[in-house]
PDB file of C-alpha atoms in Angstrom:
ATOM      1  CA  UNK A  12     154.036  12.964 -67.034  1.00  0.00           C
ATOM      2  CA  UNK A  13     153.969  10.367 -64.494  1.00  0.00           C
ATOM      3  CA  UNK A  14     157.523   9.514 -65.690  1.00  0.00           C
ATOM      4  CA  UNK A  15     159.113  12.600 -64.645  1.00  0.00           C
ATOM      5  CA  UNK A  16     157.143  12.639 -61.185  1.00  0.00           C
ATOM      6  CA  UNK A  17     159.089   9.301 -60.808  1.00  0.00           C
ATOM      7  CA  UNK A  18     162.430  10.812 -61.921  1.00  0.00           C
ATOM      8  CA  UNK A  19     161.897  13.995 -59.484  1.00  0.00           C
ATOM      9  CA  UNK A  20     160.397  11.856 -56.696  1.00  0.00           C
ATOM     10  CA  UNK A  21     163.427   9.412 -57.220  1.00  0.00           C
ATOM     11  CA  UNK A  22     166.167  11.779 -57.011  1.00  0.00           C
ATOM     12  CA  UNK A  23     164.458  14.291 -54.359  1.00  0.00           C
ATOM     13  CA  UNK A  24     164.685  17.510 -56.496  1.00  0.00           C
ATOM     14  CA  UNK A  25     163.850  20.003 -54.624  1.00  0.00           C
ATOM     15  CA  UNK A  26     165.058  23.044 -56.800  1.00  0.00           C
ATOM     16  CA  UNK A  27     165.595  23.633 -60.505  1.00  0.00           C
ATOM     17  CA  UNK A  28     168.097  23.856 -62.437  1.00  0.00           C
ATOM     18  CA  UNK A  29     169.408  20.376 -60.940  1.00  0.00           C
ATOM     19  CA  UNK A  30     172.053  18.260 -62.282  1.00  0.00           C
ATOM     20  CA  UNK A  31     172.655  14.724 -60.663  1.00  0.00           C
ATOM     21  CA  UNK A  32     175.338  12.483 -62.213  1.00  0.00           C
ATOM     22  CA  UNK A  33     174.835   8.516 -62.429  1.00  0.00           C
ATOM     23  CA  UNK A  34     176.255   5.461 -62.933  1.00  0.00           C
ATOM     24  CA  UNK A  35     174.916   3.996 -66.133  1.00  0.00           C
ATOM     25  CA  UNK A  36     175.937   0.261 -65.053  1.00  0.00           C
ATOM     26  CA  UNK A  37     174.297   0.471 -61.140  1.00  0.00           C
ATOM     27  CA  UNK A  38     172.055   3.060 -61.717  1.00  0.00           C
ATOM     28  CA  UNK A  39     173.948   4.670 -58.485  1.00  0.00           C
ATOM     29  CA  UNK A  40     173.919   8.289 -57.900  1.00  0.00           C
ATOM     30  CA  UNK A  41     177.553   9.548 -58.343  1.00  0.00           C
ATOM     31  CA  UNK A  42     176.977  13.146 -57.727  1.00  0.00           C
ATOM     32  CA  UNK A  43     174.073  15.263 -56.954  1.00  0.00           C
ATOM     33  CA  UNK A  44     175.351  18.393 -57.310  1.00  0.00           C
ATOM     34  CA  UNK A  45     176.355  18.319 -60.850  1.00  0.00           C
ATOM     35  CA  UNK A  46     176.249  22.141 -61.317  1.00  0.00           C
ATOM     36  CA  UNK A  47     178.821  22.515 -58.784  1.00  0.00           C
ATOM     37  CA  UNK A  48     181.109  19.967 -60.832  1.00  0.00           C
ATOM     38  CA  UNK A  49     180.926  21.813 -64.337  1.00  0.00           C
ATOM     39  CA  UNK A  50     181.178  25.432 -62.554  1.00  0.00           C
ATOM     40  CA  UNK A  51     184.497  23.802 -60.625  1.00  0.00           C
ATOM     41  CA  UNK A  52     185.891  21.669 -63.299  1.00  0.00           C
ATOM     42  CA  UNK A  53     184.618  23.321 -66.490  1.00  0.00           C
ATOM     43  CA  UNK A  54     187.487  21.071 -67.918  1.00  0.00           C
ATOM     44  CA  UNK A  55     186.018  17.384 -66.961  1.00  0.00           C
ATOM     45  CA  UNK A  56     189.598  17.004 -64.800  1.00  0.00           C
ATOM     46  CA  UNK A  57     188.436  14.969 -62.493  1.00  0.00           C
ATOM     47  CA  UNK A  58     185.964  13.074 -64.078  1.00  0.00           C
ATOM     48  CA  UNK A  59     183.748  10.672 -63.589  1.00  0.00           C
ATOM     49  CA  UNK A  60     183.052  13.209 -60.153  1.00  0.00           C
ATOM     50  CA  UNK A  61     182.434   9.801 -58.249  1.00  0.00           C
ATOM     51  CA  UNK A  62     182.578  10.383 -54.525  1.00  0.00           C
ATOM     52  CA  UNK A  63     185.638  10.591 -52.742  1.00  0.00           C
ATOM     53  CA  UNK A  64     186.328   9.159 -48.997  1.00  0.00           C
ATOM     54  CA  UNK A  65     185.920  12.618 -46.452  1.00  0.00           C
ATOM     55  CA  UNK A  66     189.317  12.190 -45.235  1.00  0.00           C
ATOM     56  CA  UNK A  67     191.211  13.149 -49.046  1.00  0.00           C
ATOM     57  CA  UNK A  68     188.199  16.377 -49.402  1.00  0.00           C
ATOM     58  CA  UNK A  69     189.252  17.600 -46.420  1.00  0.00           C
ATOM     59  CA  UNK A  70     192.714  17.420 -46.554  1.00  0.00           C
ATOM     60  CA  UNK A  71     194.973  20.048 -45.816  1.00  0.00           C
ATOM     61  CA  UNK A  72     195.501  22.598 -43.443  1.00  0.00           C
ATOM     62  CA  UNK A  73     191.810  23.583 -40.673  1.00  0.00           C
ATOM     63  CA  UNK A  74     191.517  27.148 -38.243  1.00  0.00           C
ATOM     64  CA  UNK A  75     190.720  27.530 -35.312  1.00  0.00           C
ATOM     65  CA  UNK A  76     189.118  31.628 -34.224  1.00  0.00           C
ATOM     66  CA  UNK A  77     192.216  31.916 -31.895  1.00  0.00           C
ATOM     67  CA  UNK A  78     194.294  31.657 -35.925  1.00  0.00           C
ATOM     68  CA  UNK A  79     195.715  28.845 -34.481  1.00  0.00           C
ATOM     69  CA  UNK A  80     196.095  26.302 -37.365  1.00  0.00           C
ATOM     70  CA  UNK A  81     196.080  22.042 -37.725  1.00  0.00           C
ATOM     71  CA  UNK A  82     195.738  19.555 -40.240  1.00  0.00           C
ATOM     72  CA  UNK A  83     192.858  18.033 -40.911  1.00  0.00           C
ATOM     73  CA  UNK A  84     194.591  14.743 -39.690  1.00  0.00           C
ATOM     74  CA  UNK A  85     193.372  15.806 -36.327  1.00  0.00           C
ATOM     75  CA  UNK A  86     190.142  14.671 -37.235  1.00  0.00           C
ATOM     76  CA  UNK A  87     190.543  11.445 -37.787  1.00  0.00           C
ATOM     77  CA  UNK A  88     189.072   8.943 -35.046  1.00  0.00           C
ATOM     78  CA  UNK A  89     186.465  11.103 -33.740  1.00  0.00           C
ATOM     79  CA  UNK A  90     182.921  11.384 -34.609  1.00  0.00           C
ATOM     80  CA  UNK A  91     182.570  14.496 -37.225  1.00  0.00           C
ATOM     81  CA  UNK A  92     179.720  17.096 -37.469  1.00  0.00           C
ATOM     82  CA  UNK A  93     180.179  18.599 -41.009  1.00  0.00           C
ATOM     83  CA  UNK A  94     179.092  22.051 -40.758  1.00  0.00           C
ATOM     84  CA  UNK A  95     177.404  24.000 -43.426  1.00  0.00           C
ATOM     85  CA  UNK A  96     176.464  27.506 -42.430  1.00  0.00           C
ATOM     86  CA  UNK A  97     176.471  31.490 -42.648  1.00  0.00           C
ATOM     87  CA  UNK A  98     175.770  34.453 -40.496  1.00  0.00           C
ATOM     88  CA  UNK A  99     173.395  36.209 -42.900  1.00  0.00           C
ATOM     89  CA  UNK A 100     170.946  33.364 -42.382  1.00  0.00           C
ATOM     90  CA  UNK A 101     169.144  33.252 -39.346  1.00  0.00           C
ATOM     91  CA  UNK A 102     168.272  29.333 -39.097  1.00  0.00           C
ATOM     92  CA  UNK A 103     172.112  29.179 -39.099  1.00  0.00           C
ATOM     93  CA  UNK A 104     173.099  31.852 -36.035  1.00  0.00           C
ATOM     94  CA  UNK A 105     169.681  30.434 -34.256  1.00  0.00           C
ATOM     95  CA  UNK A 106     171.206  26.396 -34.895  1.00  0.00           C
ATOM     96  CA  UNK A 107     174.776  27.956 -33.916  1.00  0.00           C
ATOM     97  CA  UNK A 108     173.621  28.729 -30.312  1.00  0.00           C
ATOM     98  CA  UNK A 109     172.003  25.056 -29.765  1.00  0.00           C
ATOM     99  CA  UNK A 110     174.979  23.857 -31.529  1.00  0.00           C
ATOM    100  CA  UNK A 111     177.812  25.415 -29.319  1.00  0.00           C
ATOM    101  CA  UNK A 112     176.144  24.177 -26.195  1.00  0.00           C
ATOM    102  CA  UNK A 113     175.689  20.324 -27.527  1.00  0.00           C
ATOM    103  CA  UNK A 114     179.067  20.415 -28.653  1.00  0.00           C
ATOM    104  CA  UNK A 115     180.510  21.502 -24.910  1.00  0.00           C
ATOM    105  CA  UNK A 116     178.311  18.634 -23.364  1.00  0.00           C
ATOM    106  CA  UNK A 117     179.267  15.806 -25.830  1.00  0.00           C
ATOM    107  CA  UNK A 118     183.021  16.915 -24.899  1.00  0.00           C
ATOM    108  CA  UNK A 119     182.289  16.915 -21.431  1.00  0.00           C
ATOM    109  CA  UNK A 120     180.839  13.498 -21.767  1.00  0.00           C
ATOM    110  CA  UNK A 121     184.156  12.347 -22.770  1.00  0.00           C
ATOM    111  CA  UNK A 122     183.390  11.510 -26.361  1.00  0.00           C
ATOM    112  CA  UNK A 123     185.278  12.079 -28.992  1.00  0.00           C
ATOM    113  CA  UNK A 124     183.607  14.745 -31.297  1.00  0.00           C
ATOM    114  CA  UNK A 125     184.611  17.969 -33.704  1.00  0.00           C
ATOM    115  CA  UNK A 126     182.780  19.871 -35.959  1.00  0.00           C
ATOM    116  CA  UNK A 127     184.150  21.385 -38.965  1.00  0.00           C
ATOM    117  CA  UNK A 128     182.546  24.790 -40.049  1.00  0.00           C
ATOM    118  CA  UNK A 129     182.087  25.096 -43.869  1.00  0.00           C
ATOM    119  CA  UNK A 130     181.251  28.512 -44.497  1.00  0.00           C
ATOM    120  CA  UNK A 131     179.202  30.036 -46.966  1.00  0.00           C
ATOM    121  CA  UNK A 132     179.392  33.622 -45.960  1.00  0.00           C
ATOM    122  CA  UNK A 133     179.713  36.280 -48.437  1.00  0.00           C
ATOM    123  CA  UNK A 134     182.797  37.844 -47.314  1.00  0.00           C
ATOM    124  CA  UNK A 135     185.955  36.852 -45.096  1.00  0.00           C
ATOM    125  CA  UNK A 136     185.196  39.493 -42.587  1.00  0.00           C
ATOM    126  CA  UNK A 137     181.438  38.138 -41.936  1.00  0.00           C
ATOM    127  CA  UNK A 138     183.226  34.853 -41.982  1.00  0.00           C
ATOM    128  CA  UNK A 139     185.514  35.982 -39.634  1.00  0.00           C
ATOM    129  CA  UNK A 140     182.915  37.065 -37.140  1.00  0.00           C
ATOM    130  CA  UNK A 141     180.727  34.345 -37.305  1.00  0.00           C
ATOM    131  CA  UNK A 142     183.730  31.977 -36.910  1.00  0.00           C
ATOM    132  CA  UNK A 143     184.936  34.172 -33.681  1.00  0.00           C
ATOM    133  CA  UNK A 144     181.756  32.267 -32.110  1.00  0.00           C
ATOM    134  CA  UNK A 145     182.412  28.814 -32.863  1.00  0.00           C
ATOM    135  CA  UNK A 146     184.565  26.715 -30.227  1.00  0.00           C
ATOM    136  CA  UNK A 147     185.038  24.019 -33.430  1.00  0.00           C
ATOM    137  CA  UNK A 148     187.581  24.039 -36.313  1.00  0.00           C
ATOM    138  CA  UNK A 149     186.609  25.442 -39.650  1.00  0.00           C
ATOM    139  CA  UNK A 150     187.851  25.112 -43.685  1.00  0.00           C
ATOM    140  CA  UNK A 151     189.681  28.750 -44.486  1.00  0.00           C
ATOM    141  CA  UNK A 152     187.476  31.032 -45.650  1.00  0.00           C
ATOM    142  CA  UNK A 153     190.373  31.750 -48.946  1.00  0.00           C
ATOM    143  CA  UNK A 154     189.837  27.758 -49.745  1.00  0.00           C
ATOM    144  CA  UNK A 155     187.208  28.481 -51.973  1.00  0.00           C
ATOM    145  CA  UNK A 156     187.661  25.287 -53.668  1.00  0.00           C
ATOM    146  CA  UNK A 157     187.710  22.782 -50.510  1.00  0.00           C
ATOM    147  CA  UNK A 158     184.341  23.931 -49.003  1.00  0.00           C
ATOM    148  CA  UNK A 159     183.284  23.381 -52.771  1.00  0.00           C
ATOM    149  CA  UNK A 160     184.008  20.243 -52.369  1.00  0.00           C
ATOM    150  CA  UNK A 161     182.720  19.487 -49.681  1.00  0.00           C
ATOM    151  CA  UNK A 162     179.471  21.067 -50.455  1.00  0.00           C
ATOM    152  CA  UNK A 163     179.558  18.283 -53.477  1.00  0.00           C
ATOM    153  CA  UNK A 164     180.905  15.438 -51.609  1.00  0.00           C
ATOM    154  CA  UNK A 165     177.091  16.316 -49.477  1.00  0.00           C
ATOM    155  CA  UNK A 166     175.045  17.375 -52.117  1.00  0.00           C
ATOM    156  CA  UNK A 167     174.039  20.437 -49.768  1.00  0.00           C
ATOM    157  CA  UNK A 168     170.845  22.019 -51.258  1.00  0.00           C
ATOM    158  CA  UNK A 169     170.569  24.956 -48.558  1.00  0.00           C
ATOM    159  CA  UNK A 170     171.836  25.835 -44.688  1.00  0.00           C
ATOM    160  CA  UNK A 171     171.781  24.774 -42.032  1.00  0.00           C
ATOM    161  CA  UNK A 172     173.014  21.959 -42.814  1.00  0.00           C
ATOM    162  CA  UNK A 173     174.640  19.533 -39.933  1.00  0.00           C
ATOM    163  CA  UNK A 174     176.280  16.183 -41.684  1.00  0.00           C
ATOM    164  CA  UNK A 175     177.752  13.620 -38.726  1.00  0.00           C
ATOM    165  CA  UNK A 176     180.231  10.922 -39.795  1.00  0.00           C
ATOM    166  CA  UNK A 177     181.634   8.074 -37.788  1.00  0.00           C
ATOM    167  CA  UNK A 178     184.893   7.789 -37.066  1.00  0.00           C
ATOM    168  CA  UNK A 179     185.616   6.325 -40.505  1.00  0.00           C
ATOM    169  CA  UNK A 180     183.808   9.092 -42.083  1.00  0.00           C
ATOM    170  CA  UNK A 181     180.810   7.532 -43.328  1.00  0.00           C
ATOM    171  CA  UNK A 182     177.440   9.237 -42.942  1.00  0.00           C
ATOM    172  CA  UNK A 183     175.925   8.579 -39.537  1.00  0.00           C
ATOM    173  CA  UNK A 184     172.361  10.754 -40.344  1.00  0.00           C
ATOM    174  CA  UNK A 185     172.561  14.091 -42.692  1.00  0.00           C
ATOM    175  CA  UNK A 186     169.999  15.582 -40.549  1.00  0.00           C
ATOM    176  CA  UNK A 187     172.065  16.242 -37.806  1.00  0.00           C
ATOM    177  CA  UNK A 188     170.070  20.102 -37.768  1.00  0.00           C
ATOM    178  CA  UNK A 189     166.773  18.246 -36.658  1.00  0.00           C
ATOM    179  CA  UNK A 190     168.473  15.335 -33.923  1.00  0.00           C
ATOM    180  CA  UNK A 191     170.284  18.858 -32.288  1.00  0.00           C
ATOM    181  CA  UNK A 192     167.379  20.357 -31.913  1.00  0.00           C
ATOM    182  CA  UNK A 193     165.232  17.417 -30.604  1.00  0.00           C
ATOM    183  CA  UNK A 194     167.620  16.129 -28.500  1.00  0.00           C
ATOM    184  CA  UNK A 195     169.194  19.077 -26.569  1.00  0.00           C
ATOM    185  CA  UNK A 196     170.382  17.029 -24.234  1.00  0.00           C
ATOM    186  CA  UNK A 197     172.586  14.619 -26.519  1.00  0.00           C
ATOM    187  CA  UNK A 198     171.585  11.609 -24.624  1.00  0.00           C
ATOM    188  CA  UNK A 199     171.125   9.668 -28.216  1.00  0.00           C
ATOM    189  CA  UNK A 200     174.455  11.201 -29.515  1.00  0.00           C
ATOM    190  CA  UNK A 201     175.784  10.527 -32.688  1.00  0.00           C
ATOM    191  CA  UNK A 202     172.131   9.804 -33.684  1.00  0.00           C
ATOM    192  CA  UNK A 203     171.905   7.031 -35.697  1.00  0.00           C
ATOM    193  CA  UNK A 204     168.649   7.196 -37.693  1.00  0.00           C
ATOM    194  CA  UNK A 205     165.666   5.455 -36.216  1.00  0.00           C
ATOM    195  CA  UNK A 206     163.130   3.405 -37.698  1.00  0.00           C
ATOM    196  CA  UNK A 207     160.277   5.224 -36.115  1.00  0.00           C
ATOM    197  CA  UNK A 208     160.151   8.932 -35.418  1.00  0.00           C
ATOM    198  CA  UNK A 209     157.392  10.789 -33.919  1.00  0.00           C
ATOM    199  CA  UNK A 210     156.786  13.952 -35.774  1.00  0.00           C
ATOM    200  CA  UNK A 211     157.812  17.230 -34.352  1.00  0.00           C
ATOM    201  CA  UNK A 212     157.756  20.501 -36.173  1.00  0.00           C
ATOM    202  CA  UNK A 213     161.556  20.017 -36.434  1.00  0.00           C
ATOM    203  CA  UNK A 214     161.122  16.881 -37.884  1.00  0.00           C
ATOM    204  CA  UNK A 215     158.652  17.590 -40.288  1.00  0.00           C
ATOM    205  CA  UNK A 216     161.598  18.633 -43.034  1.00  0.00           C
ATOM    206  CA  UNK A 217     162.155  15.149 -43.188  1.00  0.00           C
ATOM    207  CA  UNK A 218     158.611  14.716 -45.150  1.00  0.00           C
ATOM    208  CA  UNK A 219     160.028  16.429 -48.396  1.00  0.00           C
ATOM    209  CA  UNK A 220     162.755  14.015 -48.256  1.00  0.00           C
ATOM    210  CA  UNK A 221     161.178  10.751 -49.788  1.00  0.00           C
ATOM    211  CA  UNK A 222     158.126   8.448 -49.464  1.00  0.00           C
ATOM    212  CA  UNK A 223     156.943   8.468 -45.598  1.00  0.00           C
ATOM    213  CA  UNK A 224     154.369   6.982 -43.474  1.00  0.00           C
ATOM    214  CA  UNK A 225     152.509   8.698 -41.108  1.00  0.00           C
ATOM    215  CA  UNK A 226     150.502   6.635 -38.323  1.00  0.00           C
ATOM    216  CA  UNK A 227     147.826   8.960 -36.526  1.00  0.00           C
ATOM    217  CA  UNK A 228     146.713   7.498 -33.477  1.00  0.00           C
ATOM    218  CA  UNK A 229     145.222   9.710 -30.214  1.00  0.00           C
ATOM    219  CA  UNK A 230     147.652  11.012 -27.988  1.00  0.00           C
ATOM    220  CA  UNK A 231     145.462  11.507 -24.981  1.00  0.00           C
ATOM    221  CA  UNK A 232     145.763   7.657 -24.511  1.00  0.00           C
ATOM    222  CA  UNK A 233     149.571   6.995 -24.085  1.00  0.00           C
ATOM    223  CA  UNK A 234     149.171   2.996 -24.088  1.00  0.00           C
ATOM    224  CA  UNK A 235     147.941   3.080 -27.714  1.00  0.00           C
ATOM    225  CA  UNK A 236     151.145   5.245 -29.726  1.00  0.00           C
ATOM    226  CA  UNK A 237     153.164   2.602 -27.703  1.00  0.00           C
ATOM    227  CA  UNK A 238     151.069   0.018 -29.412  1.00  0.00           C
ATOM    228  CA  UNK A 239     151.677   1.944 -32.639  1.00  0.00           C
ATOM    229  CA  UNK A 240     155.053   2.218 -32.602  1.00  0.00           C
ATOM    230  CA  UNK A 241     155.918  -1.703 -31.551  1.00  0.00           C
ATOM    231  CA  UNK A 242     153.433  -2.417 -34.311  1.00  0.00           C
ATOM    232  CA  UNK A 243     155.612  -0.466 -37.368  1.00  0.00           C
ATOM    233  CA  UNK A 244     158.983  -0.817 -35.957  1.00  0.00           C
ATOM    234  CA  UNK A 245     159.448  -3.970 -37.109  1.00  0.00           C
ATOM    235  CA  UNK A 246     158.451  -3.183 -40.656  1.00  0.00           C
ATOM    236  CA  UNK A 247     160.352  -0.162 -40.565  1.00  0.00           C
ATOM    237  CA  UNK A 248     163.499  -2.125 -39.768  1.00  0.00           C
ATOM    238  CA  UNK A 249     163.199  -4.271 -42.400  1.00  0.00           C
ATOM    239  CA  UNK A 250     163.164  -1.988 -44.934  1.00  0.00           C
ATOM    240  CA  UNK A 251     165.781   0.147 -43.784  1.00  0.00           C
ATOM    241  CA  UNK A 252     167.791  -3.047 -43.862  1.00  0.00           C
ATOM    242  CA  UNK A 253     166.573  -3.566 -47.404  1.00  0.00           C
ATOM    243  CA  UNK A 254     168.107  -0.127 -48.379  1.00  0.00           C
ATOM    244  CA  UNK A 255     171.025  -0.438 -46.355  1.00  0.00           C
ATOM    245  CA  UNK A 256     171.829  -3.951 -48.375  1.00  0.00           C
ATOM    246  CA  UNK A 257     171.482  -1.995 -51.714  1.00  0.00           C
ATOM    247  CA  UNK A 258     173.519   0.873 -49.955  1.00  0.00           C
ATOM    248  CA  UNK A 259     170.929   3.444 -51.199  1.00  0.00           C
ATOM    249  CA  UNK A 260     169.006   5.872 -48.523  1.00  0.00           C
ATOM    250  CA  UNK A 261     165.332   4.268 -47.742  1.00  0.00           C
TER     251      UNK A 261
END
């Protein structure tokens, strides 16, 4: 029914079973990955599963490949990349690559920037290996129940996944997978979302993720997708303001 096209539009289910927790009062969403909640706290511990700050999910002690170990202190004032991967997937050892090279010229830049490998490899030794590529910090492969948690705080759905947070450790964009590969350069780095993207196979992901508009105009004539794009930024501004006002995702 058109009812439950709403519901699944409204709440971007992209995969059955899905469980999403809300707020009965605000109509927020409190969690999105309500399977993950029962399966880790069959016991309704820490309900009502709203989500906590990054800095208290995180907590405790991070690696580094060298088995060098820090707490997860050391993240705090830099800009975050939240990283949610595994070497049996190949999106994941293909992002990896692009990934280890943005993250040596961001650091070169000067800017303050880690990223903090979530695995979801099937075994500590694959973990182990994967890891022994990554210049960044990672959750322990034995915390079973922190990268748990951090796949909830997200909502992850599938990897690659890239999350970058602020310094705060509020969400900056959760498509940090698509601005990486786009922008190989990191000139726009930490990649606040814009307005008005033009669509690029990369980008394209970004259609399943709620309502869109597409403007077609020619590209042989450069003057007119200029024209285009002053002519919908404006609108698309306003209602990303809107959203941001009701602190929902537009």
């Amino acid at each position: 029914s058109l009812l439950q096209l709403k519901l699944w539009n409204k709440y971007r289910v992209s995969n059955i079973p899905s469980l999403i927790f809300i707020d009965a009062a605000t109509g927020k969403v409190v969690c999105r990955n309500g399977l993950l909640v029962i399966r880790d706290d069959p016991e309704g511990l820490e309900f009502p599963w709203g989500p906590k700050p990054f800095s208290e999910v995180v907590a405790g002690p991070l690696l580094r490949n060298n088995g060098q170990t820090l707490d997860s202190t050391a993240l705090e004032g830099s800009h975050v990349g939240v990283y949610f991967s595994a070497h049996w997937c190949p999106p994941c050892r293909s992002l990896t690559r692009v990934l280890v090279e943005s993250y040596r010229k961001i650091k070169e830049a000067g800017q303050k920037f880690e990223i903090l490998f979530v695995s979801a490899d099937r075994s500590e030794d694959s973990f182990k290996q994967y890891f022994s590529e990554m210049p960044w910090v990672a959750v322990p492969y034995a915390d079973e129940g922190r990268r748990s948690r951090l796949n909830r705080l997200y909502g992850i759905q599938g990897i690659p996944t890239l999350i970058v947070l602020d310094p705060k450790g509020e969400v900056i964009t959760r498509q940090g997978r698509v601005e990486v590969l786009n922008d190989v350069e990191c000139r726009e780095f930490p990649w606040h979302p814009k307005p008005v993207l033009e669509l690029t196979d990369s980008n394209a992901v970004q259609l399943n993720e709620g309502p869109c508009l597409v403007l077609f105009v020619d590209s042989e004539d450069d003057g007119e997708s200029e024209a285009a794009k002053q002519l919908i930024q404006p609108i698309a501004e306003k209602i990303i303001a809107k959203y941001k006002a009701k602190e929902e995702e537009a």
